[in-house]
């Protein structure tokens, strides 16, 4: 990773964290229409993976991958408008979290159904191969989501067809309140179905980035899909309405010490790559302004309720 990439990756992870913190404030003020699904402590698995892609690659994020959307050009303003359900947001108030895409940015809208994006993104990868395009598709799955039929079906198809698909497995300790051993047999990497599998420390942004570059290269060489398992931990409840009382505080303390942001800052400082000391204040200013702009944005007109929801 060169200095410029490291600085951009650091900024993306910090922006992800601060955007989510701002969303939590809006949630506690009763302003958001739904809950907030944090990626606290998992910023590297969203940002360092997406950062390794080329401009023509496509991502299909899940709800905990807001960072990947920011890396590909989604703005905090759009995110706030979306969570606040305003008319000028990406879905014009039809949906109230990160379920919005932008094909021109290479983002397919996230869907709630766990595993559903694996066959969809395998199809995207198939289209790249059929057209002879040097592009890869990337999507994410939690440990809980990797027990679904759609996950097995999609990854199996990608393996059989040798498709340029990267599936990032977020092994983060819990699925809602269910620990993995209550839902899945064996470690996440055991569910690769023959895909080339890499397991990395998901809280080490430099390692995640290097593995993602390797995964992309593997796909571009026509060697088939990659299952990139990131060992990490969900530092908050499933969402803001969940106080995660079922998680051992000692486990949280253990993972807090492995927070990907300070670790990446320490890695950068060993290389003498020092982020701008004013960066955090600058990002917070930007978020303040964009949150205020979103709070001032109009609500959707009830007369348009069915528009963009049902096909005419
Ligand atoms: C097919 C399906 N089943 C159940 C749900 C409800 N649900 C939403 S998130 C979630 C837990 C997800 O856990 P995991 O895949 O481990 O991801 P994490 O939340 O840990 O990032 C469940 C059960 C769903 N969205 N889709």
Tab-separated table of C-alpha atoms in Angstrom, residues 117-118 121 137-141 151 154-155 158 165-170 188 195-196 198 215 219 225-230:
chain	number	residue	atom	x	y	z
A	117	UNK	CA	-26.799	-10.969	-2.541
A	118	UNK	CA	-24.435	-13.909	-3.062
A	121	UNK	CA	-23.430	-10.834	-7.226
A	137	UNK	CA	-17.907	-8.364	-8.058
A	138	UNK	CA	-17.649	-8.149	-4.271
A	139	UNK	CA	-20.192	-8.786	-1.557
A	140	UNK	CA	-20.219	-9.399	2.214
A	141	UNK	CA	-21.804	-11.956	4.510
A	151	UNK	CA	-25.175	-18.347	0.534
A	154	UNK	CA	-24.571	-18.579	-4.765
A	155	UNK	CA	-21.046	-19.525	-3.749
A	158	UNK	CA	-19.533	-19.138	-8.499
A	165	UNK	CA	-16.547	-12.972	-7.232
A	166	UNK	CA	-15.101	-11.996	-3.855
A	167	UNK	CA	-17.251	-12.921	-0.868
A	168	UNK	CA	-16.043	-11.180	2.277
A	169	UNK	CA	-16.992	-13.241	5.309
A	170	UNK	CA	-17.392	-11.097	8.422
A	188	UNK	CA	-16.591	-19.793	8.755
A	195	UNK	CA	-13.552	-21.381	-3.293
A	196	UNK	CA	-9.996	-20.137	-2.775
A	198	UNK	CA	-8.057	-16.481	2.748
A	215	UNK	CA	-8.295	-11.828	-4.057
A	219	UNK	CA	-10.384	-13.322	-9.844
A	225	UNK	CA	-14.141	-16.856	-6.624
A	226	UNK	CA	-12.423	-15.984	-3.362
A	227	UNK	CA	-13.882	-16.349	0.107
A	228	UNK	CA	-12.086	-13.745	2.205
A	229	UNK	CA	-12.820	-14.465	5.855
A	230	UNK	CA	-12.162	-11.528	8.187
